[in-house]
C-alpha cells in the first residue's frame, strides 16, 4: 500500500511516498527558511502563499523521485493540525482534491503523531511502552506511548517550546532563523560553564517543562555582560563571533538539555518503559542526542531518534502515521476542517 503524505503546517511544504508505512520511496521538502529569515520567525501569511506556490511542484517531485504516477498511489494523508491555519488549509485542500479526483481514501493526520512515528520509520521494533518526547519549534510534549495509537500526555511546556526558546535567543543575538542549528554549531566552540542556568521548578508536582524563564535569564546575561548583537554575514562562521556569544550559546543549549533530561528521567522513575524516543526539529541536535543516549544507557534504556532528515518537518512521517490509520480501516470525510490546536488524544 502506497501512501502519499503531504505536510504544510508551518514553513516547510513537503510531500513523500511511503510504502506499507515503512519504506520511504521519496521525500521532497521545499523549505521557506530564506523567506522568513529576515523577520526572525515565520510570518503566517507569507507561509500560506509559499505553500500555494510550492505544493504542486513538491508533489510532482515526490512522484518523479519515486518513479511513480498518480495511479500508483492508494491513499493521501495530510497534516490536519496543529499548525498555522492558512498553511494547513493549503495542504488539506490539495489532498482532498487529489484524493477525490483519484477516488482514493484521504486522511487528516495529527502533526505530532507524525513526529512520534518518524522514530518507527527507522526503528520499527522499538520497545514499547516508550516515553516519546516531541521537541520542536511549536511543542515540547512528553507522551507515554503504550502501544501504536495509544498515547498519554505526561508533560508539556507551560510557555515556550524548546525550539522556540532557541529561535528567540538567536533572534535576540542577531543570529537569524531558525536558531537551533546556529546555536548548536556555536555551542560546540563555547564554554558551557561560563553561563549557567537553574532548572525551573514546577510547584504543583507536574512534570511540565518551562523555557521562558531561561530565555529571560539569558537576556539578563546579555545585558549584564554587554554581549553584542552580532548579525554576522554567516552566523555559522563562529570564528568571527565574540567568545561571550559562543559561551552563552553553550550554556543555553546545556540548560535546555538538562531540563529535558530531568523531566524524562522523573517520568521514567514512576513507569515501566522499554525505550525513550526523541523526535521533532530539536531532536536533530547532536548534543541532545548524545546526552540522552549516554544518560539512559547507564539506566539500561535504549534511546531512539530518527534520521536528521526526518526530525524537522517532513511528509514521510505524515504518510507513515496515515498508513497506520488506514490499516485500522479509517478514512476522513471531504468536509474535514483544519484544526490549528488539534490535540493528540
Ligand atoms: O519539527 P520542526 O521542523 O517544526 C515544528 O514542528 O515546530 O522544528 C523546528 C525547530 C526550530 O525551533 C529549530 O530551531 C529547531 O527545530 N531545530 C534545532 C536544530 N535543528 C532545528 N534545534 C536544535 N538543534 C538543531 N540542530
Ligand atoms: Zn514539526
CSV table of C-alpha atoms and ligand atoms in Angstrom, one decimal:
chain,number,residue,atom,x,y,z
A,1,UNK,CA,0.0,0.0,0.0
A,2,UNK,CA,1.5,3.4,-1.1
A,3,UNK,CA,0.5,6.5,0.8
A,4,UNK,CA,1.2,10.0,-0.5
A,5,UNK,CA,1.9,12.2,2.6
A,6,UNK,CA,1.6,16.0,2.5
A,7,UNK,CA,2.8,18.4,5.2
A,8,UNK,CA,2.2,22.1,5.2
A,9,UNK,CA,1.6,23.0,8.8
A,10,UNK,CA,4.4,25.7,9.2
A,11,UNK,CA,7.2,26.7,7.0
A,12,UNK,CA,8.0,23.5,5.0
A,13,UNK,CA,6.0,22.3,2.1
A,14,UNK,CA,6.6,18.6,1.9
A,15,UNK,CA,5.4,15.5,0.0
A,16,UNK,CA,6.5,11.9,0.4
A,17,UNK,CA,5.6,8.5,-0.8
A,18,UNK,CA,5.8,5.7,1.8
A,19,UNK,CA,5.2,2.0,1.1
A,20,UNK,CA,3.5,-0.1,3.7
A,21,UNK,CA,4.2,2.5,6.4
A,22,UNK,CA,7.9,1.8,6.4
A,23,UNK,CA,9.7,2.1,3.1
A,24,UNK,CA,10.3,5.7,2.0
A,25,UNK,CA,10.2,5.8,-1.8
A,26,UNK,CA,10.6,9.6,-1.9
A,27,UNK,CA,10.6,12.6,0.4
A,28,UNK,CA,10.6,16.1,-1.1
A,29,UNK,CA,10.8,19.2,1.1
A,30,UNK,CA,10.6,22.9,0.0
A,31,UNK,CA,11.9,25.0,2.9
A,32,UNK,CA,10.8,28.6,3.3
A,33,UNK,CA,13.6,29.5,5.6
A,34,UNK,CA,15.0,32.1,3.3
A,35,UNK,CA,11.6,33.8,3.1
A,36,UNK,CA,11.2,34.1,6.8
A,37,UNK,CA,14.8,34.6,7.9
A,38,UNK,CA,14.9,38.4,7.8
A,39,UNK,CA,11.8,38.5,10.1
A,40,UNK,CA,13.5,36.3,12.7
A,41,UNK,CA,10.5,33.9,12.6
A,42,UNK,CA,7.7,32.5,10.5
A,43,UNK,CA,5.2,35.1,9.0
A,44,UNK,CA,1.9,33.2,8.7
A,45,UNK,CA,0.6,35.0,5.6
A,46,UNK,CA,3.9,34.6,3.7
A,47,UNK,CA,3.9,30.9,4.7
A,48,UNK,CA,0.4,30.3,3.2
A,49,UNK,CA,1.4,32.0,0.0
A,50,UNK,CA,4.6,30.0,-0.3
A,51,UNK,CA,2.7,26.7,0.2
A,52,UNK,CA,0.3,27.6,-2.6
A,53,UNK,CA,3.3,28.3,-4.9
A,54,UNK,CA,5.2,25.1,-3.9
A,55,UNK,CA,2.7,22.4,-3.3
A,56,UNK,CA,2.2,21.1,-6.9
A,57,UNK,CA,5.9,21.3,-7.5
A,58,UNK,CA,6.7,19.3,-4.4
A,59,UNK,CA,4.1,16.6,-5.1
A,60,UNK,CA,5.3,16.2,-8.7
A,61,UNK,CA,8.9,15.9,-7.3
A,62,UNK,CA,7.9,13.2,-4.9
A,63,UNK,CA,6.2,11.2,-7.7
A,64,UNK,CA,9.1,11.7,-10.0
A,65,UNK,CA,11.7,10.7,-7.4
A,66,UNK,CA,9.7,7.5,-6.6
A,67,UNK,CA,9.3,6.9,-10.3
A,68,UNK,CA,5.6,6.6,-9.9
A,69,UNK,CA,2.4,8.3,-11.2
A,70,UNK,CA,-0.9,9.0,-9.5
A,71,UNK,CA,-2.3,5.6,-10.4
A,72,UNK,CA,0.4,4.0,-8.1
A,73,UNK,CA,-1.0,5.9,-5.1
A,74,UNK,CA,-3.5,4.2,-2.8
A,75,UNK,CA,-4.3,6.9,-0.3
A,76,UNK,CA,-3.4,10.5,0.6
A,77,UNK,CA,-2.5,11.5,4.2
A,78,UNK,CA,-2.2,15.2,5.1
A,79,UNK,CA,-1.4,17.2,8.2
A,80,UNK,CA,-4.7,18.5,9.7
A,81,UNK,CA,-3.2,20.2,12.7
A,82,UNK,CA,-1.7,21.6,14.9
A,83,UNK,CA,-0.2,24.4,12.9
A,84,UNK,CA,-0.9,27.7,11.1
A,85,UNK,CA,-4.5,27.6,9.9
A,86,UNK,CA,-3.8,29.2,6.5
A,87,UNK,CA,-0.8,26.9,5.9
A,88,UNK,CA,-2.8,23.8,6.9
A,89,UNK,CA,-5.6,24.8,4.6
A,90,UNK,CA,-3.4,24.6,1.5
A,91,UNK,CA,-2.2,21.1,2.2
A,92,UNK,CA,-5.7,19.9,3.2
A,93,UNK,CA,-7.4,21.4,0.1
A,94,UNK,CA,-4.8,19.9,-2.2
A,95,UNK,CA,-5.0,16.5,-0.5
A,96,UNK,CA,-8.8,16.4,-0.7
A,97,UNK,CA,-8.9,17.5,-4.4
A,98,UNK,CA,-6.3,14.9,-5.4
A,99,UNK,CA,-7.8,12.0,-3.4
A,100,UNK,CA,-11.4,12.9,-4.6
A,101,UNK,CA,-10.2,13.1,-8.2
A,102,UNK,CA,-8.5,9.7,-8.0
A,103,UNK,CA,-11.2,8.1,-5.9
A,104,UNK,CA,-8.9,7.0,-3.1
A,105,UNK,CA,-9.1,7.5,0.6
A,106,UNK,CA,-8.0,10.7,2.3
A,107,UNK,CA,-6.8,11.0,5.9
A,108,UNK,CA,-6.1,14.1,8.1
A,109,UNK,CA,-3.2,13.3,10.4
A,110,UNK,CA,-2.1,14.9,13.6
A,111,UNK,CA,1.4,16.5,13.0
A,112,UNK,CA,2.6,15.4,16.5
A,113,UNK,CA,1.6,11.8,15.7
A,114,UNK,CA,3.7,12.2,12.6
A,115,UNK,CA,6.7,13.2,14.7
A,116,UNK,CA,6.1,10.3,17.1
A,117,UNK,CA,6.1,7.8,14.1
A,118,UNK,CA,9.1,9.2,12.5
A,119,UNK,CA,11.1,7.1,15.0
A,120,UNK,CA,9.4,3.9,13.8
A,121,UNK,CA,10.4,4.5,10.2
A,122,UNK,CA,13.9,3.7,11.3
A,123,UNK,CA,13.2,1.5,14.3
A,124,UNK,CA,10.0,-0.4,13.7
A,125,UNK,CA,10.8,-2.7,16.6
A,126,UNK,CA,11.5,-0.1,19.3
A,127,UNK,CA,10.4,-1.5,22.6
A,128,UNK,CA,7.0,-0.4,24.0
A,129,UNK,CA,5.8,1.2,26.2
A,130,UNK,CA,8.0,4.1,25.4
A,131,UNK,CA,8.5,7.6,26.7
A,132,UNK,CA,8.2,9.7,23.5
A,133,UNK,CA,9.5,13.3,23.6
A,134,UNK,CA,8.4,15.5,20.8
A,135,UNK,CA,10.7,18.5,20.9
A,136,UNK,CA,10.2,21.1,18.2
A,137,UNK,CA,9.6,24.8,17.5
A,138,UNK,CA,6.0,24.5,18.4
A,139,UNK,CA,5.9,21.8,21.1
A,140,UNK,CA,7.7,20.2,23.9
A,141,UNK,CA,5.4,17.3,24.7
A,142,UNK,CA,6.2,14.1,26.5
A,143,UNK,CA,3.9,11.1,25.8
A,144,UNK,CA,3.7,7.6,27.2
A,145,UNK,CA,3.3,5.5,24.1
A,146,UNK,CA,1.6,2.3,25.5
A,147,UNK,CA,1.2,0.9,22.0
A,148,UNK,CA,0.9,2.2,18.5
A,149,UNK,CA,-2.1,4.6,18.5
A,150,UNK,CA,-2.4,4.8,22.3
A,151,UNK,CA,-0.8,7.8,23.9
A,152,UNK,CA,-1.0,9.6,27.3
A,153,UNK,CA,0.3,13.1,27.5
A,154,UNK,CA,2.6,13.2,30.6
A,155,UNK,CA,4.1,16.7,30.3
A,156,UNK,CA,4.1,19.7,28.1
A,157,UNK,CA,5.7,23.1,28.1
A,158,UNK,CA,3.8,25.7,30.1
A,159,UNK,CA,5.1,28.5,27.9
A,160,UNK,CA,7.7,28.5,25.1
A,161,UNK,CA,8.7,25.3,23.3
A,162,UNK,CA,12.4,24.3,23.5
A,163,UNK,CA,12.9,25.1,19.8
A,164,UNK,CA,11.1,28.4,20.2
A,165,UNK,CA,13.5,29.4,23.1
A,166,UNK,CA,16.4,28.6,20.8
A,167,UNK,CA,14.9,30.6,18.0
A,168,UNK,CA,14.2,33.6,20.3
A,169,UNK,CA,17.7,33.7,21.7
A,170,UNK,CA,19.2,33.5,18.2
A,171,UNK,CA,16.9,36.3,17.1
A,172,UNK,CA,17.9,38.5,20.0
A,173,UNK,CA,21.6,37.9,19.3
A,174,UNK,CA,21.0,38.7,15.6
A,175,UNK,CA,21.9,35.2,14.5
A,176,UNK,CA,18.9,34.7,12.2
A,177,UNK,CA,16.2,32.0,11.9
A,178,UNK,CA,16.0,29.1,12.7
A,179,UNK,CA,18.0,29.4,15.9
A,180,UNK,CA,18.5,25.7,16.8
A,181,UNK,CA,21.2,24.8,14.2
A,182,UNK,CA,23.2,28.0,14.7
A,183,UNK,CA,23.1,27.7,18.5
A,184,UNK,CA,24.2,24.0,18.1
A,185,UNK,CA,27.2,25.0,16.0
A,186,UNK,CA,28.3,27.9,18.1
A,187,UNK,CA,27.8,25.9,21.3
A,188,UNK,CA,30.5,23.4,20.1
A,189,UNK,CA,33.1,26.1,20.5
A,190,UNK,CA,31.7,27.6,23.7
A,191,UNK,CA,32.3,27.0,27.4
A,192,UNK,CA,29.0,25.8,28.9
A,193,UNK,CA,30.2,26.5,32.4
A,194,UNK,CA,30.5,30.3,32.0
A,195,UNK,CA,26.8,31.0,31.9
A,196,UNK,CA,24.8,28.5,34.0
A,197,UNK,CA,21.0,28.5,34.5
A,198,UNK,CA,18.9,26.9,37.2
A,199,UNK,CA,16.3,24.3,36.4
A,200,UNK,CA,12.8,25.8,36.6
A,201,UNK,CA,10.7,24.4,39.5
A,202,UNK,CA,7.1,23.5,38.8
A,203,UNK,CA,5.5,23.6,42.2
A,204,UNK,CA,2.3,21.7,41.6
A,205,UNK,CA,4.1,18.4,41.2
A,206,UNK,CA,3.5,18.1,37.4
A,207,UNK,CA,6.4,17.2,35.1
A,208,UNK,CA,5.8,20.1,32.8
A,209,UNK,CA,8.6,22.0,31.0
A,210,UNK,CA,9.1,25.7,31.0
A,211,UNK,CA,11.6,27.7,28.9
A,212,UNK,CA,10.5,31.3,29.1
A,213,UNK,CA,12.3,31.9,32.4
A,214,UNK,CA,15.5,30.5,30.8
A,215,UNK,CA,15.1,32.9,27.9
A,216,UNK,CA,14.7,35.9,30.3
A,217,UNK,CA,17.7,34.8,32.4
A,218,UNK,CA,19.8,34.6,29.2
A,219,UNK,CA,18.7,38.0,28.1
A,220,UNK,CA,19.7,39.4,31.5
A,221,UNK,CA,23.2,37.9,30.9
A,222,UNK,CA,23.3,39.6,27.5
A,223,UNK,CA,22.6,43.0,29.1
A,224,UNK,CA,24.8,42.4,32.2
A,225,UNK,CA,27.8,41.3,30.2
A,226,UNK,CA,27.1,43.7,27.2
A,227,UNK,CA,27.1,40.8,24.8
A,228,UNK,CA,26.8,42.4,21.4
A,229,UNK,CA,24.1,41.8,18.8
A,230,UNK,CA,26.1,40.1,16.0
A,231,UNK,CA,24.2,39.9,12.7
A,232,UNK,CA,27.2,38.3,11.0
A,233,UNK,CA,27.1,37.7,7.3
A,234,UNK,CA,27.4,34.0,8.1
A,235,UNK,CA,26.4,33.1,11.6
A,236,UNK,CA,27.9,29.7,11.2
A,237,UNK,CA,31.4,31.2,10.9
A,238,UNK,CA,31.9,31.1,14.6
A,239,UNK,CA,35.4,32.4,14.4
A,240,UNK,CA,34.0,35.8,13.6
A,241,UNK,CA,31.9,36.0,16.8
A,242,UNK,CA,32.9,37.1,20.3
A,243,UNK,CA,33.7,34.3,22.7
A,244,UNK,CA,30.8,35.5,25.0
A,245,UNK,CA,28.3,34.6,22.3
A,246,UNK,CA,29.7,31.1,21.9
A,247,UNK,CA,29.7,30.6,25.7
A,248,UNK,CA,26.1,31.8,26.0
A,249,UNK,CA,25.0,29.5,23.2
A,250,UNK,CA,26.8,26.6,25.0
A,251,UNK,CA,25.2,27.4,28.4
A,252,UNK,CA,21.8,27.9,27.0
A,253,UNK,CA,21.8,24.7,25.0
A,254,UNK,CA,23.1,22.8,28.0
A,255,UNK,CA,20.3,24.2,30.2
A,256,UNK,CA,17.7,23.1,27.7
A,257,UNK,CA,19.2,19.6,27.5
A,258,UNK,CA,19.4,19.4,31.3
A,259,UNK,CA,15.7,20.2,31.7
A,260,UNK,CA,14.6,17.8,29.1
A,261,UNK,CA,16.7,15.0,30.7
A,262,UNK,CA,15.4,15.9,34.2
A,263,UNK,CA,11.8,15.6,33.2
A,264,UNK,CA,12.1,12.5,31.1
A,265,UNK,CA,14.1,10.8,33.9
A,266,UNK,CA,11.5,11.7,36.5
A,267,UNK,CA,8.7,10.3,34.2
A,268,UNK,CA,10.7,7.1,33.9
A,269,UNK,CA,11.0,6.6,37.6
A,270,UNK,CA,7.3,6.1,38.0
A,271,UNK,CA,6.7,3.9,34.9
A,272,UNK,CA,7.7,0.7,33.3
A,273,UNK,CA,9.1,1.6,29.9
A,274,UNK,CA,11.2,-0.2,27.3
A,275,UNK,CA,12.7,2.7,25.5
A,276,UNK,CA,13.0,6.5,25.2
A,277,UNK,CA,12.2,8.3,21.9
A,278,UNK,CA,13.2,11.7,20.7
A,279,UNK,CA,11.5,13.4,17.7
A,280,UNK,CA,10.9,16.9,16.2
A,281,UNK,CA,13.3,19.5,14.9
A,282,UNK,CA,15.3,20.0,18.1
A,283,UNK,CA,16.0,16.2,18.2
A,284,UNK,CA,18.4,16.9,15.3
A,285,UNK,CA,20.7,18.4,17.9
A,286,UNK,CA,23.7,16.1,18.4
A,287,UNK,CA,24.5,17.3,21.9
A,288,UNK,CA,20.9,16.4,22.9
A,289,UNK,CA,21.1,13.0,21.2
A,290,UNK,CA,24.3,12.0,22.8
A,291,UNK,CA,23.3,13.3,26.3
A,292,UNK,CA,20.1,11.2,26.2
A,293,UNK,CA,21.9,8.2,24.8
A,294,UNK,CA,24.6,8.3,27.5
A,295,UNK,CA,22.3,9.1,30.4
A,296,UNK,CA,19.8,6.3,29.6
A,297,UNK,CA,22.4,3.8,28.7
A,298,UNK,CA,23.5,3.9,32.3
A,299,UNK,CA,19.9,3.1,33.2
A,300,UNK,CA,19.6,0.2,30.6
A,301,UNK,CA,17.2,2.0,28.4
A,302,UNK,CA,17.7,2.4,24.6
A,303,UNK,CA,17.2,5.8,23.1
A,304,UNK,CA,15.9,6.1,19.6
A,305,UNK,CA,15.7,9.1,17.3
A,306,UNK,CA,15.0,9.5,13.6
A,307,UNK,CA,17.5,10.2,10.8
A,308,UNK,CA,18.2,14.0,10.8
A,309,UNK,CA,16.1,14.5,7.6
A,310,UNK,CA,13.1,13.1,9.4
A,311,UNK,CA,13.5,15.2,12.6
A,312,UNK,CA,12.4,18.5,11.1
A,313,UNK,CA,9.0,18.7,9.3
A,314,UNK,CA,8.7,16.2,6.5
A,315,UNK,CA,5.9,14.3,4.8
A,316,UNK,CA,7.2,10.8,5.2
A,317,UNK,CA,6.2,10.8,8.9
A,318,UNK,CA,2.7,12.0,7.9
A,319,UNK,CA,2.4,9.2,5.3
A,320,UNK,CA,3.6,6.7,7.9
A,321,UNK,CA,1.1,7.9,10.5
A,322,UNK,CA,-1.7,7.9,7.9
A,323,UNK,CA,-0.9,4.3,6.9
A,324,UNK,CA,-1.4,3.1,10.5
A,325,UNK,CA,-4.9,4.7,10.5
A,326,UNK,CA,-5.6,3.3,7.1
A,327,UNK,CA,-4.8,-0.2,8.4
A,328,UNK,CA,-7.4,0.3,11.1
A,329,UNK,CA,-10.0,1.0,8.3
A,330,UNK,CA,-10.1,4.7,9.0
A,331,UNK,CA,-10.5,7.5,6.4
A,332,UNK,CA,-11.9,11.1,6.7
A,333,UNK,CA,-14.8,12.9,5.2
A,334,UNK,CA,-14.4,15.5,2.5
A,335,UNK,CA,-15.6,18.3,4.8
A,336,UNK,CA,-12.7,17.7,7.4
A,337,UNK,CA,-11.5,21.1,8.5
A,338,UNK,CA,-8.0,22.1,9.6
A,339,UNK,CA,-7.6,22.3,13.4
A,340,UNK,CA,-4.7,24.7,14.4
A,341,UNK,CA,-4.9,23.4,18.0
A,342,UNK,CA,-5.5,19.7,17.3
A,343,UNK,CA,-4.6,17.7,20.4
A,344,UNK,CA,-3.3,14.2,20.4
A,345,UNK,CA,-5.8,12.1,22.4
B,1,LIG,O1,9.8,20.0,13.9
B,1,LIG,P1,10.2,21.3,13.3
B,1,LIG,O2,10.8,21.3,12.0
B,1,LIG,O3,8.9,22.2,13.3
B,1,LIG,C1,7.9,22.2,14.3
B,1,LIG,O4,7.0,21.3,14.3
B,1,LIG,O5,8.0,23.2,15.1
B,1,LIG,O6,11.1,22.0,14.4
B,1,LIG,C2,11.7,23.3,14.1
B,1,LIG,C3,12.5,23.7,15.3
B,1,LIG,C4,13.0,25.1,15.3
B,1,LIG,O7,12.8,25.7,16.5
B,1,LIG,C5,14.6,24.9,15.1
B,1,LIG,O8,15.3,26.0,15.7
B,1,LIG,C6,14.8,23.6,15.8
B,1,LIG,O9,13.7,22.8,15.5
B,1,LIG,N1,16.0,22.9,15.3
B,1,LIG,C7,17.0,22.6,16.1
B,1,LIG,C8,18.0,22.1,15.3
B,1,LIG,N2,17.5,22.0,14.0
B,1,LIG,C9,16.3,22.5,14.1
B,1,LIG,N3,17.3,22.8,17.4
B,1,LIG,C10,18.4,22.5,18.0
B,1,LIG,N4,19.4,21.9,17.2
B,1,LIG,C11,19.3,21.7,15.9
B,1,LIG,N5,20.3,21.1,15.2
B,2,LIG,ZN1,7.0,19.6,13.5
